[in-house]
mmCIF file of C-alpha atoms and ligand atoms in Angstrom:
data_model
loop_
_atom_site.group_PDB
_atom_site.id
_atom_site.type_symbol
_atom_site.label_atom_id
_atom_site.label_comp_id
_atom_site.label_asym_id
_atom_site.label_seq_id
_atom_site.Cartn_x
_atom_site.Cartn_y
_atom_site.Cartn_z
ATOM 1 C CA MET A 16 14.017 54.611 -55.488
ATOM 2 C CA PHE A 17 16.489 52.403 -53.972
ATOM 3 C CA ASP A 18 16.194 48.619 -54.095
ATOM 4 C CA VAL A 19 15.547 46.791 -51.325
ATOM 5 C CA ILE A 20 18.151 44.830 -49.759
ATOM 6 C CA THR A 21 17.233 41.525 -48.197
ATOM 7 C CA TYR A 22 18.774 39.094 -45.466
ATOM 8 C CA PRO A 23 21.557 37.701 -46.073
ATOM 9 C CA ASP A 24 22.838 40.944 -46.533
ATOM 10 C CA PRO A 25 25.636 41.788 -44.144
ATOM 11 C CA ARG A 26 24.350 45.367 -44.553
ATOM 12 C CA LEU A 27 21.247 44.517 -42.837
ATOM 13 C CA LYS A 28 22.975 43.102 -39.500
ATOM 14 C CA GLN A 29 25.098 46.585 -39.277
ATOM 15 C CA VAL A 30 24.665 48.843 -36.266
ATOM 16 C CA ALA A 31 23.460 52.279 -38.248
ATOM 17 C CA THR A 32 25.200 55.455 -37.333
ATOM 18 C CA PRO A 33 23.915 58.718 -36.171
ATOM 19 C CA VAL A 34 23.112 61.382 -38.628
ATOM 20 C CA ASN A 35 25.095 64.878 -37.923
ATOM 21 C CA VAL A 36 24.225 66.928 -40.852
ATOM 22 C CA PHE A 37 20.485 67.920 -41.870
ATOM 23 C CA ASP A 38 21.171 69.461 -45.359
ATOM 24 C CA ASP A 39 19.102 69.289 -48.440
ATOM 25 C CA ALA A 40 21.605 65.770 -49.278
ATOM 26 C CA LEU A 41 19.953 64.618 -46.142
ATOM 27 C CA ARG A 42 16.249 65.503 -46.767
ATOM 28 C CA ALA A 43 16.791 64.188 -50.498
ATOM 29 C CA PHE A 44 17.824 60.752 -49.069
ATOM 30 C CA VAL A 45 14.706 60.850 -46.981
ATOM 31 C CA ARG A 46 12.455 61.943 -49.978
ATOM 32 C CA ASP A 47 13.716 58.535 -51.824
ATOM 33 C CA LEU A 48 13.431 56.325 -48.900
ATOM 34 C CA GLU A 49 10.142 57.284 -48.559
ATOM 35 C CA GLN A 50 9.527 56.976 -52.600
ATOM 36 C CA THR A 51 10.894 53.366 -52.017
ATOM 37 C CA MET A 52 8.470 52.372 -48.949
ATOM 38 C CA ARG A 53 5.391 53.913 -51.008
ATOM 39 C CA GLY A 54 6.370 52.452 -54.438
ATOM 40 C CA GLY A 55 7.454 48.958 -53.551
ATOM 41 C CA PRO A 56 5.311 45.975 -51.606
ATOM 42 C CA PRO A 57 2.594 47.913 -49.140
ATOM 43 C CA SER A 58 4.431 48.559 -46.145
ATOM 44 C CA VAL A 59 4.420 50.319 -43.213
ATOM 45 C CA GLY A 60 7.900 51.591 -42.583
ATOM 46 C CA ILE A 61 11.287 51.319 -43.946
ATOM 47 C CA ALA A 62 14.926 52.113 -42.444
ATOM 48 C CA ALA A 63 17.854 53.434 -44.126
ATOM 49 C CA PRO A 64 19.646 50.314 -43.872
ATOM 50 C CA GLN A 65 17.261 48.289 -45.852
ATOM 51 C CA VAL A 66 18.171 49.959 -48.842
ATOM 52 C CA GLY A 67 22.168 49.951 -48.030
ATOM 53 C CA SER A 68 22.412 53.044 -45.702
ATOM 54 C CA THR A 69 24.128 53.219 -42.508
ATOM 55 C CA GLN A 70 22.276 56.234 -41.435
ATOM 56 C CA ARG A 71 19.936 56.212 -38.400
ATOM 57 C CA ILE A 72 17.053 57.064 -40.375
ATOM 58 C CA ALA A 73 13.685 55.393 -40.342
ATOM 59 C CA ILE A 74 10.055 55.917 -42.257
ATOM 60 C CA VAL A 75 6.775 54.653 -40.583
ATOM 61 C CA ASP A 76 3.492 55.320 -41.763
ATOM 62 C CA VAL A 77 0.493 53.622 -40.652
ATOM 63 C CA SER A 78 -1.830 55.755 -41.347
ATOM 64 C CA SER A 79 -3.684 53.892 -44.739
ATOM 65 C CA ARG A 80 -4.594 50.870 -42.210
ATOM 66 C CA PRO A 81 -7.834 51.126 -40.996
ATOM 67 C CA LYS A 82 -8.703 51.491 -37.312
ATOM 68 C CA THR A 83 -5.317 52.567 -36.722
ATOM 69 C CA ARG A 84 -3.945 55.034 -34.301
ATOM 70 C CA SER A 85 -1.598 57.055 -36.343
ATOM 71 C CA HIS A 86 0.890 60.418 -36.028
ATOM 72 C CA GLY A 87 0.526 59.984 -40.005
ATOM 73 C CA ARG A 88 3.755 59.941 -41.980
ATOM 74 C CA LEU A 89 7.140 60.199 -39.238
ATOM 75 C CA VAL A 90 10.544 60.348 -40.009
ATOM 76 C CA LEU A 91 12.527 59.187 -37.223
ATOM 77 C CA ILE A 92 16.028 60.274 -37.289
ATOM 78 C CA ASN A 93 18.475 59.061 -34.527
ATOM 79 C CA PRO A 94 15.356 57.660 -32.618
ATOM 80 C CA VAL A 95 15.460 56.800 -29.249
ATOM 81 C CA ILE A 96 13.126 54.852 -27.210
ATOM 82 C CA THR A 97 13.114 56.256 -23.540
ATOM 83 C CA ARG A 98 10.068 54.479 -21.932
ATOM 84 C CA ARG A 99 8.533 50.883 -22.672
ATOM 85 C CA ASP A 100 5.310 49.819 -21.589
ATOM 86 C CA GLY A 101 3.380 46.274 -21.405
ATOM 87 C CA ASP A 102 4.196 43.547 -23.750
ATOM 88 C CA VAL A 103 1.965 42.159 -26.868
ATOM 89 C CA ILE A 104 2.740 39.525 -29.458
ATOM 90 C CA GLY A 105 1.759 40.244 -33.313
ATOM 91 C CA ARG A 106 2.762 38.925 -35.952
ATOM 92 C CA GLU A 107 5.527 40.730 -38.229
ATOM 93 C CA GLY A 108 7.290 40.151 -41.807
ATOM 94 C CA CYS A 109 9.846 42.229 -43.220
ATOM 95 C CA LEU A 110 10.799 43.838 -46.883
ATOM 96 C CA SER A 111 13.939 42.280 -46.425
ATOM 97 C CA LEU A 112 12.755 38.725 -45.780
ATOM 98 C CA PRO A 113 10.237 37.664 -48.516
ATOM 99 C CA ASP A 114 8.068 34.981 -47.752
ATOM 100 C CA PHE A 115 8.497 34.469 -43.815
ATOM 101 C CA THR A 116 5.769 35.601 -41.379
ATOM 102 C CA GLY A 117 6.542 35.217 -37.474
ATOM 103 C CA ASN A 118 5.221 36.283 -34.112
ATOM 104 C CA VAL A 119 7.101 39.111 -32.188
ATOM 105 C CA MET A 120 6.756 40.315 -28.529
ATOM 106 C CA ARG A 121 7.142 43.947 -28.457
ATOM 107 C CA ALA A 122 6.307 46.723 -26.108
ATOM 108 C CA GLU A 123 2.856 47.626 -26.323
ATOM 109 C CA ARG A 124 3.427 51.599 -25.778
ATOM 110 C CA ILE A 125 6.846 53.514 -26.093
ATOM 111 C CA GLU A 126 7.889 56.901 -25.756
ATOM 112 C CA VAL A 127 10.001 58.005 -28.518
ATOM 113 C CA ALA A 128 12.588 60.948 -29.043
ATOM 114 C CA ALA A 129 13.922 61.755 -32.528
ATOM 115 C CA PHE A 130 14.805 64.137 -34.964
ATOM 116 C CA ASP A 131 12.851 65.029 -38.386
ATOM 117 C CA GLU A 132 14.403 65.922 -41.613
ATOM 118 C CA ASN A 133 14.751 69.408 -40.932
ATOM 119 C CA GLY A 134 16.919 68.892 -37.585
ATOM 120 C CA ASP A 135 13.899 69.553 -35.112
ATOM 121 C CA ARG A 136 13.570 67.162 -31.815
ATOM 122 C CA ASN A 137 10.254 65.616 -31.421
ATOM 123 C CA THR A 138 8.719 63.291 -28.752
ATOM 124 C CA TYR A 139 6.295 60.755 -29.405
ATOM 125 C CA VAL A 140 4.016 58.391 -27.585
ATOM 126 C CA PHE A 141 3.338 55.499 -29.941
ATOM 127 C CA GLU A 142 0.831 52.734 -29.215
ATOM 128 C CA GLU A 143 -0.051 49.839 -30.379
ATOM 129 C CA PHE A 144 0.143 48.889 -34.202
ATOM 130 C CA GLU A 145 2.340 52.034 -34.982
ATOM 131 C CA ALA A 146 4.287 51.277 -31.546
ATOM 132 C CA ARG A 147 5.256 47.889 -33.497
ATOM 133 C CA ALA A 148 6.187 49.317 -36.389
ATOM 134 C CA VAL A 149 8.507 51.798 -34.863
ATOM 135 C CA GLN A 150 10.377 49.022 -32.631
ATOM 136 C CA HIS A 151 10.306 47.145 -35.903
ATOM 137 C CA GLU A 152 12.427 50.001 -37.952
ATOM 138 C CA ILE A 153 14.129 51.161 -34.647
ATOM 139 C CA ASP A 154 15.123 47.896 -34.546
ATOM 140 C CA HIS A 155 16.960 47.889 -38.464
ATOM 141 C CA LEU A 156 18.659 50.548 -37.235
ATOM 142 C CA ASP A 157 20.642 48.014 -34.598
ATOM 143 C CA GLY A 158 21.108 45.383 -37.340
ATOM 144 C CA LEU A 159 18.292 43.296 -36.078
ATOM 145 C CA LEU A 160 15.375 41.739 -37.667
ATOM 146 C CA PHE A 161 12.628 40.210 -36.407
ATOM 147 C CA LEU A 162 13.972 36.939 -36.887
ATOM 148 C CA ASP A 163 16.116 37.928 -33.874
ATOM 149 C CA ARG A 164 13.028 38.415 -31.998
ATOM 150 C CA LEU A 165 10.835 35.174 -32.714
ATOM 151 C CA VAL A 166 8.519 33.667 -30.162
ATOM 152 C CA SER A 167 6.683 30.208 -30.556
ATOM 153 C CA ARG A 168 3.249 30.165 -30.873
ATOM 154 C CA ARG A 169 2.362 27.193 -28.659
ATOM 155 C CA ASN A 170 3.523 29.687 -25.878
ATOM 156 C CA ASP A 171 1.527 33.168 -26.486
ATOM 157 C CA LEU A 172 -2.030 31.225 -25.850
ATOM 158 C CA PHE A 173 -2.461 33.065 -22.489
ATOM 159 C CA ARG A 174 -0.504 36.013 -22.732
ATOM 160 C CA ARG A 175 -1.698 38.183 -25.630
ATOM 161 C CA LYS A 176 -1.529 40.923 -23.220
ATOM 162 C CA VAL A 177 0.622 41.146 -20.418
ATOM 163 C CA TYR A 178 1.622 44.253 -18.239
ATOM 164 C CA LYS A 179 4.822 44.360 -16.229
ATOM 165 C CA MET B 22 16.856 15.629 -61.781
ATOM 166 C CA LYS B 23 16.215 15.168 -57.663
ATOM 167 C CA GLN B 24 12.710 14.881 -56.448
ATOM 168 C CA TRP B 25 11.315 16.080 -53.525
ATOM 169 C CA PHE B 26 9.562 13.554 -50.847
ATOM 170 C CA MET B 27 7.804 13.872 -47.520
ATOM 171 C CA LEU B 28 9.364 11.615 -45.173
ATOM 172 C CA THR B 29 7.439 10.846 -41.792
ATOM 173 C CA VAL B 30 9.161 9.573 -39.035
ATOM 174 C CA VAL B 31 7.540 8.327 -35.770
ATOM 175 C CA GLY B 32 9.023 6.350 -32.689
ATOM 176 C CA THR B 33 9.793 6.405 -29.117
ATOM 177 C CA ASP B 34 12.004 9.631 -28.466
ATOM 178 C CA ARG B 35 15.396 9.867 -27.510
ATOM 179 C CA PRO B 36 18.130 12.432 -28.033
ATOM 180 C CA GLY B 37 19.774 13.142 -31.494
ATOM 181 C CA ILE B 38 17.308 11.690 -33.822
ATOM 182 C CA VAL B 39 16.688 14.475 -35.799
ATOM 183 C CA ALA B 40 20.475 14.965 -36.003
ATOM 184 C CA ARG B 41 21.133 10.983 -36.927
ATOM 185 C CA ILE B 42 18.446 11.562 -39.863
ATOM 186 C CA THR B 43 19.489 14.757 -41.512
ATOM 187 C CA THR B 44 22.964 13.544 -41.217
ATOM 188 C CA ARG B 45 22.456 10.727 -42.895
ATOM 189 C CA LEU B 46 20.379 12.448 -45.694
ATOM 190 C CA PHE B 47 23.175 15.149 -45.876
ATOM 191 C CA ASP B 48 25.974 12.640 -46.260
ATOM 192 C CA ASN B 49 24.285 10.695 -49.131
ATOM 193 C CA GLY B 50 23.101 13.914 -51.009
ATOM 194 C CA GLY B 51 19.996 15.026 -49.704
ATOM 195 C CA ASN B 52 18.735 18.292 -49.458
ATOM 196 C CA LEU B 53 16.288 19.627 -46.622
ATOM 197 C CA GLY B 54 13.196 21.773 -47.033
ATOM 198 C CA GLU B 55 10.623 22.792 -44.560
ATOM 199 C CA ALA B 56 10.102 20.740 -41.546
ATOM 200 C CA SER B 57 8.150 20.461 -38.839
ATOM 201 C CA MET B 58 9.030 18.128 -35.464
ATOM 202 C CA ALA B 59 6.548 17.536 -32.491
ATOM 203 C CA ARG B 60 6.739 14.905 -29.504
ATOM 204 C CA LEU B 61 3.150 13.988 -29.288
ATOM 205 C CA GLY B 62 2.118 11.686 -26.087
ATOM 206 C CA GLY B 63 5.887 11.201 -25.614
ATOM 207 C CA ASN B 64 6.572 10.016 -29.169
ATOM 208 C CA PHE B 65 9.039 11.283 -31.498
ATOM 209 C CA THR B 66 7.162 12.543 -34.891
ATOM 210 C CA ILE B 67 8.397 14.709 -37.580
ATOM 211 C CA MET B 68 7.314 15.419 -41.354
ATOM 212 C CA LEU B 69 10.354 16.594 -43.352
ATOM 213 C CA MET B 70 10.554 17.697 -46.660
ATOM 214 C CA VAL B 71 13.699 16.042 -48.487
ATOM 215 C CA GLN B 72 14.782 16.820 -51.835
ATOM 216 C CA TYR B 73 16.662 13.181 -53.165
ATOM 217 C CA ASP B 74 18.230 12.009 -56.262
ATOM 218 C CA GLY B 75 16.518 8.613 -56.141
ATOM 219 C CA ASP B 76 13.212 7.087 -56.239
ATOM 220 C CA THR B 77 10.929 6.348 -52.588
ATOM 221 C CA ALA B 78 12.681 2.397 -52.529
ATOM 222 C CA ALA B 79 16.199 3.972 -52.933
ATOM 223 C CA LEU B 80 15.353 6.656 -49.754
ATOM 224 C CA GLN B 81 13.700 4.166 -48.097
ATOM 225 C CA ARG B 82 16.950 1.762 -48.162
ATOM 226 C CA LEU B 83 18.891 4.935 -47.545
ATOM 227 C CA LEU B 84 17.293 5.059 -43.903
ATOM 228 C CA ALA B 85 16.525 1.539 -43.233
ATOM 229 C CA PRO B 86 19.713 1.026 -40.997
ATOM 230 C CA LEU B 87 18.428 3.930 -38.828
ATOM 231 C CA SER B 88 15.318 2.665 -38.537
ATOM 232 C CA ALA B 89 16.480 -0.908 -36.997
ATOM 233 C CA GLU B 90 19.027 0.832 -35.338
ATOM 234 C CA LEU B 91 16.664 3.767 -33.330
ATOM 235 C CA GLY B 92 13.103 1.914 -33.308
ATOM 236 C CA LEU B 93 11.553 4.109 -35.891
ATOM 237 C CA HIS B 94 8.740 3.935 -38.549
ATOM 238 C CA PHE B 95 9.466 5.813 -41.948
ATOM 239 C CA HIS B 96 7.108 6.681 -44.194
ATOM 240 C CA ILE B 97 7.630 8.514 -47.569
ATOM 241 C CA ASP B 98 5.186 10.317 -50.290
ATOM 242 C CA GLU B 99 6.737 11.584 -53.257
ATOM 243 C CA ILE B 100 5.301 15.552 -53.252
ATOM 244 C CA GLU B 101 5.802 18.520 -55.548
ATOM 245 C CA GLY B 102 8.315 20.988 -53.198
ATOM 246 C CA ARG B 103 6.733 24.452 -53.802
ATOM 247 C CA LEU B 104 8.864 26.335 -51.602
ATOM 248 C CA HIS B 105 8.501 30.160 -51.427
ATOM 249 C CA GLU B 106 4.301 30.032 -51.387
ATOM 250 C CA HIS B 107 3.809 30.820 -47.630
ATOM 251 C CA ILE B 108 0.058 31.930 -47.402
ATOM 252 C CA VAL B 109 -0.150 34.553 -44.527
ATOM 253 C CA PRO B 110 -3.008 33.697 -42.045
ATOM 254 C CA ASP B 111 -5.372 36.405 -40.849
ATOM 255 C CA VAL B 112 -7.094 34.507 -38.115
ATOM 256 C CA ARG B 113 -5.622 33.034 -34.895
ATOM 257 C CA ILE B 114 -8.170 30.867 -32.632
ATOM 258 C CA SER B 115 -7.364 29.667 -28.990
ATOM 259 C CA VAL B 116 -9.745 26.796 -27.724
ATOM 260 C CA TYR B 117 -9.078 25.170 -24.142
ATOM 261 C CA GLY B 118 -11.814 23.315 -21.674
ATOM 262 C CA ALA B 119 -12.250 20.218 -20.049
ATOM 263 C CA ASP B 120 -11.275 17.582 -22.360
ATOM 264 C CA ARG B 121 -13.836 15.754 -23.687
ATOM 265 C CA ALA B 122 -14.482 13.377 -27.246
ATOM 266 C CA GLY B 123 -15.433 15.758 -30.279
ATOM 267 C CA ILE B 124 -13.920 18.883 -29.377
ATOM 268 C CA VAL B 125 -11.726 19.046 -32.478
ATOM 269 C CA ALA B 126 -14.484 17.655 -34.881
ATOM 270 C CA GLN B 127 -17.018 19.928 -33.660
ATOM 271 C CA VAL B 128 -15.229 22.949 -33.727
ATOM 272 C CA THR B 129 -13.126 22.594 -36.855
ATOM 273 C CA SER B 130 -16.053 21.481 -38.692
ATOM 274 C CA ALA B 131 -17.934 24.595 -37.533
ATOM 275 C CA LEU B 132 -14.939 27.056 -38.683
ATOM 276 C CA ALA B 133 -14.837 25.389 -41.666
ATOM 277 C CA ALA B 134 -18.578 25.705 -42.798
ATOM 278 C CA ALA B 135 -17.976 29.454 -42.027
ATOM 279 C CA GLY B 136 -15.134 29.449 -44.511
ATOM 280 C CA PHE B 137 -12.201 29.065 -42.190
ATOM 281 C CA ASN B 138 -9.148 27.399 -43.951
ATOM 282 C CA ILE B 139 -6.577 26.011 -41.574
ATOM 283 C CA LEU B 140 -3.038 26.689 -42.382
ATOM 284 C CA ASP B 141 -1.617 25.826 -38.581
ATOM 285 C CA LEU B 142 -2.887 23.605 -35.831
ATOM 286 C CA GLU B 143 -1.429 22.935 -32.872
ATOM 287 C CA SER B 144 -2.981 20.956 -29.628
ATOM 288 C CA ASP B 145 -1.889 19.773 -26.266
ATOM 289 C CA VAL B 146 -3.447 17.647 -23.675
ATOM 290 C CA ALA B 147 -2.848 19.563 -20.394
ATOM 291 C CA GLY B 148 -4.126 19.555 -16.970
ATOM 292 C CA THR B 149 -3.328 15.861 -15.136
ATOM 293 C CA GLU B 150 -4.848 12.438 -15.725
ATOM 294 C CA ARG B 151 -8.036 12.925 -13.844
ATOM 295 C CA LYS B 152 -8.718 16.433 -15.400
ATOM 296 C CA PRO B 153 -6.983 16.563 -18.482
ATOM 297 C CA VAL B 154 -7.487 20.146 -19.965
ATOM 298 C CA TYR B 155 -7.474 20.444 -24.201
ATOM 299 C CA VAL B 156 -5.648 23.313 -25.541
ATOM 300 C CA MET B 157 -5.929 23.602 -29.099
ATOM 301 C CA HIS B 158 -3.773 26.813 -30.925
ATOM 302 C CA ILE B 159 -5.373 27.337 -35.013
ATOM 303 C CA GLU B 160 -3.853 29.649 -37.419
ATOM 304 C CA GLY B 161 -5.544 30.297 -40.630
ATOM 305 C CA CYS B 162 -7.831 32.130 -43.348
ATOM 306 C CA ALA B 163 -11.042 33.697 -42.824
ATOM 307 C CA THR B 164 -12.285 33.482 -46.442
ATOM 308 C CA ARG B 165 -15.714 34.905 -45.116
ATOM 309 C CA GLY B 166 -14.527 37.246 -42.363
ATOM 310 C CA ILE B 167 -14.144 36.739 -39.178
ATOM 311 C CA GLU B 168 -17.434 37.869 -37.801
ATOM 312 C CA ALA B 169 -18.580 34.861 -39.610
ATOM 313 C CA LEU B 170 -16.409 32.261 -37.692
ATOM 314 C CA THR B 171 -17.180 34.158 -34.331
ATOM 315 C CA GLN B 172 -21.122 33.258 -34.656
ATOM 316 C CA ALA B 173 -20.269 29.434 -35.727
ATOM 317 C CA VAL B 174 -18.284 29.076 -32.240
ATOM 318 C CA ALA B 175 -20.913 31.039 -30.475
ATOM 319 C CA ASP B 176 -22.592 27.991 -29.381
ATOM 320 C CA PHE B 177 -19.199 26.505 -27.886
ATOM 321 C CA ALA B 178 -18.691 29.046 -25.285
ATOM 322 C CA ARG B 179 -22.007 28.040 -23.712
ATOM 323 C CA ASP B 180 -21.080 24.374 -23.570
ATOM 324 C CA GLY B 181 -17.851 25.223 -21.553
ATOM 325 C CA LEU B 182 -15.172 25.618 -23.910
ATOM 326 C CA ASP B 183 -13.139 28.819 -24.135
ATOM 327 C CA ILE B 184 -12.767 30.034 -27.572
ATOM 328 C CA ARG B 185 -10.944 33.434 -28.661
ATOM 329 C CA LEU B 186 -10.562 34.584 -32.478
ATOM 330 C CA THR B 187 -8.262 36.971 -32.731
ATOM 331 C CA SER B 188 -7.122 38.713 -36.293
ATOM 332 C CA ILE B 189 -3.806 38.639 -37.473
ATOM 333 C CA ASP B 190 -2.580 42.353 -38.519
ATOM 334 C CA THR B 191 0.808 41.125 -40.137
ATOM 335 C CA LEU B 192 3.362 44.423 -40.209
ATOM 336 C CA MET B 193 5.111 44.687 -42.765
ATOM 337 C CA GLY B 194 8.161 46.914 -42.364
HETATM 338 ZN ZN1 ZN C 25 11.772 45.100 -41.670
#
């Protein structure tokens, strides 16, 4: 298990670099990253920069949440969002920023291409809560925290769901 | 030892008030905690946690020149400065409708009776002078579940108020 680093650690604001080699060392790192996620405070995802790594690796698993559409355990390496639809506001917190939650606008549905830890390329369609989790984690790979995307409560009254 | 105070400021709004107050506090060793500023009906209002090495009277004296110059009213209370203990709300409630007396009292009473604990409330009067529209936005914790709240406010919908309850699923990642 790793320690989760917290803001203002500058490593959280760095753009992570793509993974090129899919070997045992990578798989060992993914295992440790997943253990860190499951062994810490309850969370639905973690990204490599949160443990101080500069690799484009994220893990998402929203399957423990009731009534939530889920692909189960997901290892997303070098993930790319290829399509976004809809906007929806939801509340987020972050392991790397204790004691603060805020409202964030995210795409409601996204299509993502990513590699798994064996180097296989997969494409996914994520919706709703799972889509939010994936976007939160991919943001970490780009050095972004949900603080960079906060929206005011006052203005979201009539736009819980807006389709472009 | 430094004591925490809640500083409440009310006055006519004009540019630069926050900067003047906080600079005065900072220059004299004050430390700021959480704050909430709002412009309510054209009035400047702010509640500001201030940590200051002195008593209420000393803080009052420190701010007195600003009170005179900017026409602000300061109110100061000694408080416990409990930071890092945020409670995460699990329900968001939006209320809007034609403005009439008693909306807030009736809605919040019904919600309180159904186990709702308000953490955050903002309201505005929108529309026009002839047709005012009341808009209220509340976040809090439903100690007896969201269904109890939904039932508690069902009658208001018949009264022409639009009330929407949304559970807040906070994502942690
Ligand atoms: Zn995060």
